[in-house]
PDB file of C-alpha atoms in Angstrom:
ATOM      1  CA  UNK N  26     190.490 183.701  31.634  1.00 68.00           C
ATOM      2  CA  UNK N  27     187.918 185.888  29.897  1.00 77.00           C
ATOM      3  CA  UNK N  28     185.044 184.077  28.174  1.00 87.00           C
ATOM      4  CA  UNK N  29     184.220 185.514  24.770  1.00 94.00           C
ATOM      5  CA  UNK N  30     181.295 183.159  24.195  1.00 97.00           C
ATOM      6  CA  UNK N  31     179.056 181.642  26.846  1.00 97.00           C
ATOM      7  CA  UNK N  32     176.115 179.316  26.249  1.00 97.00           C
ATOM      8  CA  UNK N  33     173.652 178.981  29.102  1.00 97.00           C
ATOM      9  CA  UNK N  34     171.108 176.142  28.939  1.00 98.00           C
ATOM     10  CA  UNK N  35     170.462 176.729  25.227  1.00 98.00           C
ATOM     11  CA  UNK N  36     167.599 174.850  23.599  1.00 97.00           C
ATOM     12  CA  UNK N  37     166.513 174.826  19.954  1.00 97.00           C
ATOM     13  CA  UNK N  38     163.811 172.832  18.184  1.00 95.00           C
ATOM     14  CA  UNK N  39     162.527 172.694  14.605  1.00 91.00           C
ATOM     15  CA  UNK N  40     159.378 171.419  12.954  1.00 86.00           C
ATOM     16  CA  UNK N  41     159.955 168.391  10.717  1.00 83.00           C
ATOM     17  CA  UNK N  42     157.081 166.500   9.074  1.00 84.00           C
ATOM     18  CA  UNK N  43     154.664 168.198  11.480  1.00 85.00           C
ATOM     19  CA  UNK N  44     156.653 167.030  14.471  1.00 90.00           C
ATOM     20  CA  UNK N  45     158.809 169.065  16.828  1.00 90.00           C
ATOM     21  CA  UNK N  46     162.416 167.856  16.793  1.00 89.00           C
ATOM     22  CA  UNK N  47     164.712 169.027  19.603  1.00 93.00           C
ATOM     23  CA  UNK N  48     168.079 169.826  18.058  1.00 94.00           C
ATOM     24  CA  UNK N  49     169.772 171.325  21.126  1.00 96.00           C
ATOM     25  CA  UNK N  50     168.734 170.200  24.593  1.00 96.00           C
ATOM     26  CA  UNK N  51     169.940 172.661  27.167  1.00 96.00           C
ATOM     27  CA  UNK N  52     173.619 172.993  26.307  1.00 97.00           C
ATOM     28  CA  UNK N  53     175.985 175.108  28.411  1.00 97.00           C
ATOM     29  CA  UNK N  54     179.626 175.927  27.646  1.00 97.00           C
ATOM     30  CA  UNK N  55     182.229 178.682  27.711  1.00 96.00           C
ATOM     31  CA  UNK N  56     184.798 179.640  25.087  1.00 97.00           C
ATOM     32  CA  UNK N  57     187.893 181.521  26.248  1.00 96.00           C
ATOM     33  CA  UNK N  58     188.932 184.555  24.220  1.00 95.00           C
ATOM     34  CA  UNK N  59     191.516 183.782  21.531  1.00 96.00           C
ATOM     35  CA  UNK N  60     191.093 179.998  21.591  1.00 97.00           C
ATOM     36  CA  UNK N  61     190.059 177.534  18.883  1.00 98.00           C
ATOM     37  CA  UNK N  62     187.268 175.139  19.830  1.00 98.00           C
ATOM     38  CA  UNK N  63     186.750 172.248  17.414  1.00 98.00           C
ATOM     39  CA  UNK N  64     183.272 170.715  17.451  1.00 98.00           C
ATOM     40  CA  UNK N  65     182.832 167.104  16.353  1.00 97.00           C
ATOM     41  CA  UNK N  66     179.958 164.662  16.380  1.00 96.00           C
ATOM     42  CA  UNK N  67     177.571 162.679  14.156  1.00 94.00           C
ATOM     43  CA  UNK N  68     175.609 164.371  11.376  1.00 90.00           C
ATOM     44  CA  UNK N  69     172.435 165.990  12.638  1.00 89.00           C
ATOM     45  CA  UNK N  70     173.649 166.238  16.223  1.00 92.00           C
ATOM     46  CA  UNK N  71     173.265 170.035  16.450  1.00 94.00           C
ATOM     47  CA  UNK N  72     176.812 171.223  15.697  1.00 96.00           C
ATOM     48  CA  UNK N  73     175.912 173.695  12.950  1.00 95.00           C
ATOM     49  CA  UNK N  74     172.934 174.953  14.930  1.00 96.00           C
ATOM     50  CA  UNK N  75     175.299 176.076  17.696  1.00 97.00           C
ATOM     51  CA  UNK N  76     177.133 178.248  15.172  1.00 96.00           C
ATOM     52  CA  UNK N  77     173.978 179.724  13.658  1.00 95.00           C
ATOM     53  CA  UNK N  78     172.707 180.752  17.095  1.00 97.00           C
ATOM     54  CA  UNK N  79     175.916 182.640  17.893  1.00 96.00           C
ATOM     55  CA  UNK N  80     175.272 185.319  15.281  1.00 93.00           C
ATOM     56  CA  UNK N  81     171.468 185.102  15.180  1.00 94.00           C
ATOM     57  CA  UNK N  82     171.044 183.304  11.892  1.00 94.00           C
ATOM     58  CA  UNK N  83     168.698 181.435  14.222  1.00 95.00           C
ATOM     59  CA  UNK N  84     167.316 182.388  17.627  1.00 96.00           C
ATOM     60  CA  UNK N  85     167.442 180.215  20.777  1.00 96.00           C
ATOM     61  CA  UNK N  86     164.097 178.886  21.972  1.00 96.00           C
ATOM     62  CA  UNK N  87     165.326 178.821  25.548  1.00 97.00           C
ATOM     63  CA  UNK N  88     168.501 179.837  27.345  1.00 97.00           C
ATOM     64  CA  UNK N  89     171.009 182.560  26.571  1.00 97.00           C
ATOM     65  CA  UNK N  90     174.112 183.069  24.430  1.00 97.00           C
ATOM     66  CA  UNK N  91     176.497 185.799  25.512  1.00 97.00           C
ATOM     67  CA  UNK N  92     179.110 187.371  23.231  1.00 96.00           C
ATOM     68  CA  UNK N  93     181.501 189.690  25.079  1.00 93.00           C
ATOM     69  CA  UNK N  94     179.206 189.354  28.076  1.00 93.00           C
ATOM     70  CA  UNK N  95     176.149 190.647  26.179  1.00 95.00           C
ATOM     71  CA  UNK N  96     173.241 188.400  25.227  1.00 96.00           C
ATOM     72  CA  UNK N  97     172.998 188.016  21.447  1.00 96.00           C
ATOM     73  CA  UNK N  98     169.430 189.335  21.250  1.00 96.00           C
ATOM     74  CA  UNK N  99     170.545 192.548  22.941  1.00 96.00           C
ATOM     75  CA  UNK N 100     173.053 193.328  20.197  1.00 96.00           C
ATOM     76  CA  UNK N 101     172.233 195.381  17.135  1.00 94.00           C
ATOM     77  CA  UNK N 102     172.152 192.557  14.602  1.00 92.00           C
ATOM     78  CA  UNK N 103     174.433 194.267  12.073  1.00 89.00           C
ATOM     79  CA  UNK N 104     176.942 195.036  14.804  1.00 92.00           C
ATOM     80  CA  UNK N 105     176.752 191.443  16.052  1.00 94.00           C
ATOM     81  CA  UNK N 106     177.408 190.038  12.585  1.00 91.00           C
ATOM     82  CA  UNK N 107     180.374 192.336  12.080  1.00 90.00           C
ATOM     83  CA  UNK N 108     181.774 191.079  15.374  1.00 94.00           C
ATOM     84  CA  UNK N 109     180.886 187.414  14.777  1.00 95.00           C
ATOM     85  CA  UNK N 110     181.812 186.275  11.264  1.00 93.00           C
ATOM     86  CA  UNK N 111     180.702 182.981   9.763  1.00 92.00           C
ATOM     87  CA  UNK N 112     182.108 180.919   6.895  1.00 89.00           C
ATOM     88  CA  UNK N 113     180.431 177.921   5.295  1.00 86.00           C
ATOM     89  CA  UNK N 114     181.500 174.808   3.442  1.00 83.00           C
ATOM     90  CA  UNK N 115     180.408 176.028   0.018  1.00 82.00           C
ATOM     91  CA  UNK N 116     181.868 179.573   0.288  1.00 79.00           C
ATOM     92  CA  UNK N 117     178.883 181.185  -1.510  1.00 84.00           C
ATOM     93  CA  UNK N 118     179.875 183.835  -4.042  1.00 91.00           C
ATOM     94  CA  UNK N 119     177.770 186.690  -5.373  1.00 90.00           C
ATOM     95  CA  UNK N 120     177.557 187.418  -9.086  1.00 92.00           C
ATOM     96  CA  UNK N 121     180.382 189.658 -10.192  1.00 94.00           C
ATOM     97  CA  UNK N 122     184.105 189.902  -9.632  1.00 95.00           C
ATOM     98  CA  UNK N 123     186.219 188.910  -6.664  1.00 96.00           C
ATOM     99  CA  UNK N 124     186.416 192.616  -5.799  1.00 95.00           C
ATOM    100  CA  UNK N 125     182.614 192.847  -5.826  1.00 94.00           C
ATOM    101  CA  UNK N 126     182.497 189.972  -3.343  1.00 94.00           C
ATOM    102  CA  UNK N 127     185.305 191.273  -1.172  1.00 95.00           C
ATOM    103  CA  UNK N 128     183.725 194.741  -0.991  1.00 94.00           C
ATOM    104  CA  UNK N 129     180.312 193.495   0.162  1.00 91.00           C
ATOM    105  CA  UNK N 130     180.791 194.045   3.943  1.00 89.00           C
ATOM    106  CA  UNK N 131     181.956 197.618   3.357  1.00 87.00           C
ATOM    107  CA  UNK N 132     179.066 198.323   0.949  1.00 88.00           C
ATOM    108  CA  UNK N 133     176.561 197.053   3.505  1.00 83.00           C
ATOM    109  CA  UNK N 134     177.901 199.745   5.844  1.00 82.00           C
ATOM    110  CA  UNK N 135     177.675 202.406   3.152  1.00 83.00           C
ATOM    111  CA  UNK N 136     181.440 202.556   2.761  1.00 86.00           C
ATOM    112  CA  UNK N 137     183.980 201.781   0.073  1.00 87.00           C
ATOM    113  CA  UNK N 138     186.616 199.132   0.715  1.00 90.00           C
ATOM    114  CA  UNK N 139     190.039 200.591   1.297  1.00 89.00           C
ATOM    115  CA  UNK N 140     193.090 198.634   0.172  1.00 89.00           C
ATOM    116  CA  UNK N 141     191.457 195.418  -1.111  1.00 93.00           C
ATOM    117  CA  UNK N 142     194.926 194.169  -2.121  1.00 93.00           C
ATOM    118  CA  UNK N 143     195.823 193.948   1.574  1.00 92.00           C
ATOM    119  CA  UNK N 144     193.066 191.420   2.236  1.00 91.00           C
ATOM    120  CA  UNK N 145     193.905 189.378  -0.846  1.00 93.00           C
ATOM    121  CA  UNK N 146     197.555 189.254   0.151  1.00 90.00           C
ATOM    122  CA  UNK N 147     196.695 188.258   3.709  1.00 88.00           C
ATOM    123  CA  UNK N 148     194.753 185.188   2.562  1.00 89.00           C
ATOM    124  CA  UNK N 149     197.348 184.260  -0.058  1.00 89.00           C
ATOM    125  CA  UNK N 150     195.487 185.388  -3.184  1.00 92.00           C
ATOM    126  CA  UNK N 151     197.115 187.442  -5.929  1.00 94.00           C
ATOM    127  CA  UNK N 152     195.722 190.883  -6.673  1.00 93.00           C
ATOM    128  CA  UNK N 153     195.088 190.044 -10.343  1.00 95.00           C
ATOM    129  CA  UNK N 154     192.211 187.828  -9.137  1.00 96.00           C
ATOM    130  CA  UNK N 155     190.305 190.935  -8.001  1.00 96.00           C
ATOM    131  CA  UNK N 156     189.109 191.540 -11.547  1.00 95.00           C
ATOM    132  CA  UNK N 157     188.228 187.908 -12.241  1.00 96.00           C
ATOM    133  CA  UNK N 158     184.657 186.661 -12.033  1.00 96.00           C
ATOM    134  CA  UNK N 159     184.245 184.966  -8.654  1.00 94.00           C
ATOM    135  CA  UNK N 160     182.502 181.970 -10.232  1.00 93.00           C
ATOM    136  CA  UNK N 161     185.713 181.215 -12.163  1.00 94.00           C
ATOM    137  CA  UNK N 162     187.805 180.714  -9.013  1.00 94.00           C
ATOM    138  CA  UNK N 163     188.802 177.272  -7.770  1.00 90.00           C
ATOM    139  CA  UNK N 164     187.230 175.846  -4.629  1.00 88.00           C
ATOM    140  CA  UNK N 165     190.265 176.734  -2.536  1.00 88.00           C
ATOM    141  CA  UNK N 166     190.380 180.269  -3.959  1.00 92.00           C
ATOM    142  CA  UNK N 167     186.678 180.786  -3.232  1.00 92.00           C
ATOM    143  CA  UNK N 168     187.161 179.647   0.362  1.00 89.00           C
ATOM    144  CA  UNK N 169     190.091 182.035   0.791  1.00 90.00           C
ATOM    145  CA  UNK N 170     188.088 184.879  -0.743  1.00 93.00           C
ATOM    146  CA  UNK N 171     185.214 184.082   1.611  1.00 91.00           C
ATOM    147  CA  UNK N 172     187.641 184.380   4.539  1.00 89.00           C
ATOM    148  CA  UNK N 173     188.989 187.670   3.196  1.00 91.00           C
ATOM    149  CA  UNK N 174     185.417 188.975   2.896  1.00 91.00           C
ATOM    150  CA  UNK N 175     184.729 187.984   6.498  1.00 89.00           C
ATOM    151  CA  UNK N 176     187.955 189.630   7.692  1.00 88.00           C
ATOM    152  CA  UNK N 177     186.927 193.004   6.230  1.00 89.00           C
ATOM    153  CA  UNK N 178     184.691 193.375   9.307  1.00 89.00           C
ATOM    154  CA  UNK N 179     187.609 192.547  11.630  1.00 88.00           C
ATOM    155  CA  UNK N 180     185.551 189.997  13.606  1.00 93.00           C
ATOM    156  CA  UNK N 181     186.681 188.950  17.055  1.00 95.00           C
ATOM    157  CA  UNK N 182     184.807 185.640  16.673  1.00 96.00           C
ATOM    158  CA  UNK N 183     184.899 183.373  13.617  1.00 96.00           C
ATOM    159  CA  UNK N 184     182.407 180.536  13.123  1.00 96.00           C
ATOM    160  CA  UNK N 185     183.559 177.878  10.662  1.00 95.00           C
ATOM    161  CA  UNK N 186     181.149 175.237   9.381  1.00 94.00           C
ATOM    162  CA  UNK N 187     182.967 172.381   7.606  1.00 93.00           C
ATOM    163  CA  UNK N 188     184.962 174.942   5.631  1.00 90.00           C
ATOM    164  CA  UNK N 189     187.478 172.457   4.207  1.00 89.00           C
ATOM    165  CA  UNK N 190     185.272 169.417   3.619  1.00 87.00           C
ATOM    166  CA  UNK N 191     184.698 170.180  -0.079  1.00 82.00           C
ATOM    167  CA  UNK N 192     188.381 170.877  -0.785  1.00 84.00           C
ATOM    168  CA  UNK N 193     191.196 168.580  -1.885  1.00 86.00           C
ATOM    169  CA  UNK N 194     193.891 167.811   0.671  1.00 89.00           C
ATOM    170  CA  UNK N 195     196.297 170.545  -0.503  1.00 88.00           C
ATOM    171  CA  UNK N 196     193.664 173.303  -0.513  1.00 86.00           C
ATOM    172  CA  UNK N 197     192.324 172.021   2.811  1.00 88.00           C
ATOM    173  CA  UNK N 198     195.774 172.241   4.384  1.00 90.00           C
ATOM    174  CA  UNK N 199     196.283 175.756   3.005  1.00 89.00           C
ATOM    175  CA  UNK N 200     192.970 176.976   4.442  1.00 87.00           C
ATOM    176  CA  UNK N 201     193.790 175.297   7.754  1.00 92.00           C
ATOM    177  CA  UNK N 202     197.111 177.139   7.923  1.00 92.00           C
ATOM    178  CA  UNK N 203     195.343 180.393   7.080  1.00 90.00           C
ATOM    179  CA  UNK N 204     192.843 179.972   9.922  1.00 92.00           C
ATOM    180  CA  UNK N 205     195.629 179.182  12.373  1.00 95.00           C
ATOM    181  CA  UNK N 206     197.437 182.338  11.271  1.00 92.00           C
ATOM    182  CA  UNK N 207     194.282 184.434  11.715  1.00 92.00           C
ATOM    183  CA  UNK N 208     193.935 183.018  15.218  1.00 95.00           C
ATOM    184  CA  UNK N 209     197.581 183.622  16.046  1.00 94.00           C
ATOM    185  CA  UNK N 210     197.900 187.130  14.590  1.00 92.00           C
ATOM    186  CA  UNK N 211     194.426 188.545  15.257  1.00 91.00           C
ATOM    187  CA  UNK N 212     193.721 186.595  18.489  1.00 94.00           C
ATOM    188  CA  UNK N 213     190.417 185.631  16.909  1.00 95.00           C
ATOM    189  CA  UNK N 214     188.196 183.261  18.878  1.00 97.00           C
ATOM    190  CA  UNK N 215     187.152 180.392  16.608  1.00 97.00           C
ATOM    191  CA  UNK N 216     184.391 177.782  16.763  1.00 97.00           C
ATOM    192  CA  UNK N 217     185.185 175.189  14.088  1.00 97.00           C
ATOM    193  CA  UNK N 218     182.730 172.430  13.188  1.00 97.00           C
ATOM    194  CA  UNK N 219     184.570 169.627  11.384  1.00 96.00           C
ATOM    195  CA  UNK N 220     183.907 166.003  10.507  1.00 94.00           C
ATOM    196  CA  UNK N 221     187.669 165.434  10.161  1.00 94.00           C
ATOM    197  CA  UNK N 222     188.942 164.177  13.518  1.00 95.00           C
ATOM    198  CA  UNK N 223     192.592 164.549  12.547  1.00 94.00           C
ATOM    199  CA  UNK N 224     191.926 168.174  11.674  1.00 95.00           C
ATOM    200  CA  UNK N 225     190.114 168.730  14.972  1.00 96.00           C
ATOM    201  CA  UNK N 226     193.074 167.240  16.784  1.00 96.00           C
ATOM    202  CA  UNK N 227     195.590 169.384  14.874  1.00 95.00           C
ATOM    203  CA  UNK N 228     193.927 172.773  15.225  1.00 96.00           C
ATOM    204  CA  UNK N 229     191.857 172.695  18.409  1.00 97.00           C
ATOM    205  CA  UNK N 230     192.759 174.090  21.801  1.00 97.00           C
ATOM    206  CA  UNK N 231     189.526 172.613  23.136  1.00 98.00           C
ATOM    207  CA  UNK N 232     187.258 170.002  21.563  1.00 98.00           C
ATOM    208  CA  UNK N 233     183.558 169.356  22.118  1.00 98.00           C
ATOM    209  CA  UNK N 234     181.661 166.206  21.227  1.00 98.00           C
ATOM    210  CA  UNK N 235     178.043 166.993  20.366  1.00 97.00           C
ATOM    211  CA  UNK N 236     175.602 164.086  20.186  1.00 96.00           C
ATOM    212  CA  UNK N 237     171.819 164.086  20.157  1.00 93.00           C
ATOM    213  CA  UNK N 238     171.635 167.784  20.997  1.00 95.00           C
ATOM    214  CA  UNK N 239     173.956 167.673  24.003  1.00 96.00           C
ATOM    215  CA  UNK N 240     177.618 168.406  24.637  1.00 97.00           C
ATOM    216  CA  UNK N 241     178.804 164.980  25.759  1.00 97.00           C
ATOM    217  CA  UNK N 242     182.362 165.998  26.481  1.00 97.00           C
ATOM    218  CA  UNK N 243     184.301 169.274  26.404  1.00 97.00           C
ATOM    219  CA  UNK N 244     188.008 169.036  27.153  1.00 97.00           C
ATOM    220  CA  UNK N 245     191.453 170.249  26.113  1.00 97.00           C
ATOM    221  CA  UNK N 246     192.000 168.753  22.678  1.00 98.00           C
ATOM    222  CA  UNK N 247     194.962 166.536  23.565  1.00 97.00           C
ATOM    223  CA  UNK N 248     193.089 165.114  26.546  1.00 97.00           C
ATOM    224  CA  UNK N 249     189.915 164.705  24.495  1.00 97.00           C
ATOM    225  CA  UNK N 250     191.663 162.466  21.977  1.00 97.00           C
ATOM    226  CA  UNK N 251     194.035 160.569  24.276  1.00 96.00           C
ATOM    227  CA  UNK N 252     192.090 160.305  27.547  1.00 96.00           C
ATOM    228  CA  UNK N 253     188.378 160.803  26.896  1.00 96.00           C
ATOM    229  CA  UNK N 254     186.312 160.614  30.078  1.00 96.00           C
ATOM    230  CA  UNK N 255     182.887 159.679  28.715  1.00 95.00           C
ATOM    231  CA  UNK N 256     182.321 156.178  27.354  1.00 96.00           C
ATOM    232  CA  UNK N 257     180.326 157.681  24.467  1.00 96.00           C
ATOM    233  CA  UNK N 258     183.347 159.759  23.461  1.00 96.00           C
ATOM    234  CA  UNK N 259     185.517 156.636  23.462  1.00 95.00           C
ATOM    235  CA  UNK N 260     182.951 154.811  21.342  1.00 95.00           C
ATOM    236  CA  UNK N 261     182.650 157.705  18.894  1.00 94.00           C
ATOM    237  CA  UNK N 262     186.421 158.011  18.470  1.00 94.00           C
ATOM    238  CA  UNK N 263     186.852 154.245  18.078  1.00 91.00           C
ATOM    239  CA  UNK N 264     184.053 154.071  15.511  1.00 88.00           C
ATOM    240  CA  UNK N 265     185.514 156.920  13.430  1.00 80.00           C
ATOM    241  CA  UNK N 266     189.035 155.478  13.601  1.00 76.00           C
ATOM    242  CA  UNK N 267     187.883 151.985  12.682  1.00 74.00           C
ATOM    243  CA  UNK N 268     185.777 153.374   9.823  1.00 67.00           C
ATOM    244  CA  UNK N 269     188.886 154.983   8.341  1.00 56.00           C
TER     245      UNK N 269
END
């Protein structure tokens, strides 16, 4: 199967209180085209850093990340970010209307957005919201609009960073269904960081456990949750289940 994303011995460190902190310690992994990989692990383990490196919000210190077989630093950065979309927990909105926000990717390319209603309909938003101020939308509506804005670029890879964690259970389920539909209909490859193990189990084709800057276990999702191989995976799953 074709790998759409490949990480090769990727390292990343940051300065914190005048000390160098290694966030990723030589991770390697492959993501097959059209699959959903859910990434779980403790806070601060490096999960979000993996996402930010895949579209050059940050740059690897060592190692390589290949998208479509091409190392990320060899891509034109605008082209890379059209190809690799990212959505965050807080779904940041610009000042202005929903249409202003939805049109941003097209404006950045010097174009006008054709058929904005199509994108609103696809993510389950009504067209009357196009004229509403984005700040007036609910949390679930903002997250859907953020997805629609990302889809304007027709990305082949979607990076999701805790995109449902700030939503109530109904809105979270709706966004989850939307992402699954995007994956199914567009064959979009998705890396999804989530703290919600039940969500990871529902949506993932593959699941990675990231701890202390390393990928501890990477396995088909069903196997990951029912027959984990690494004792640290078993401990992590038991701890999270017992905590609930």
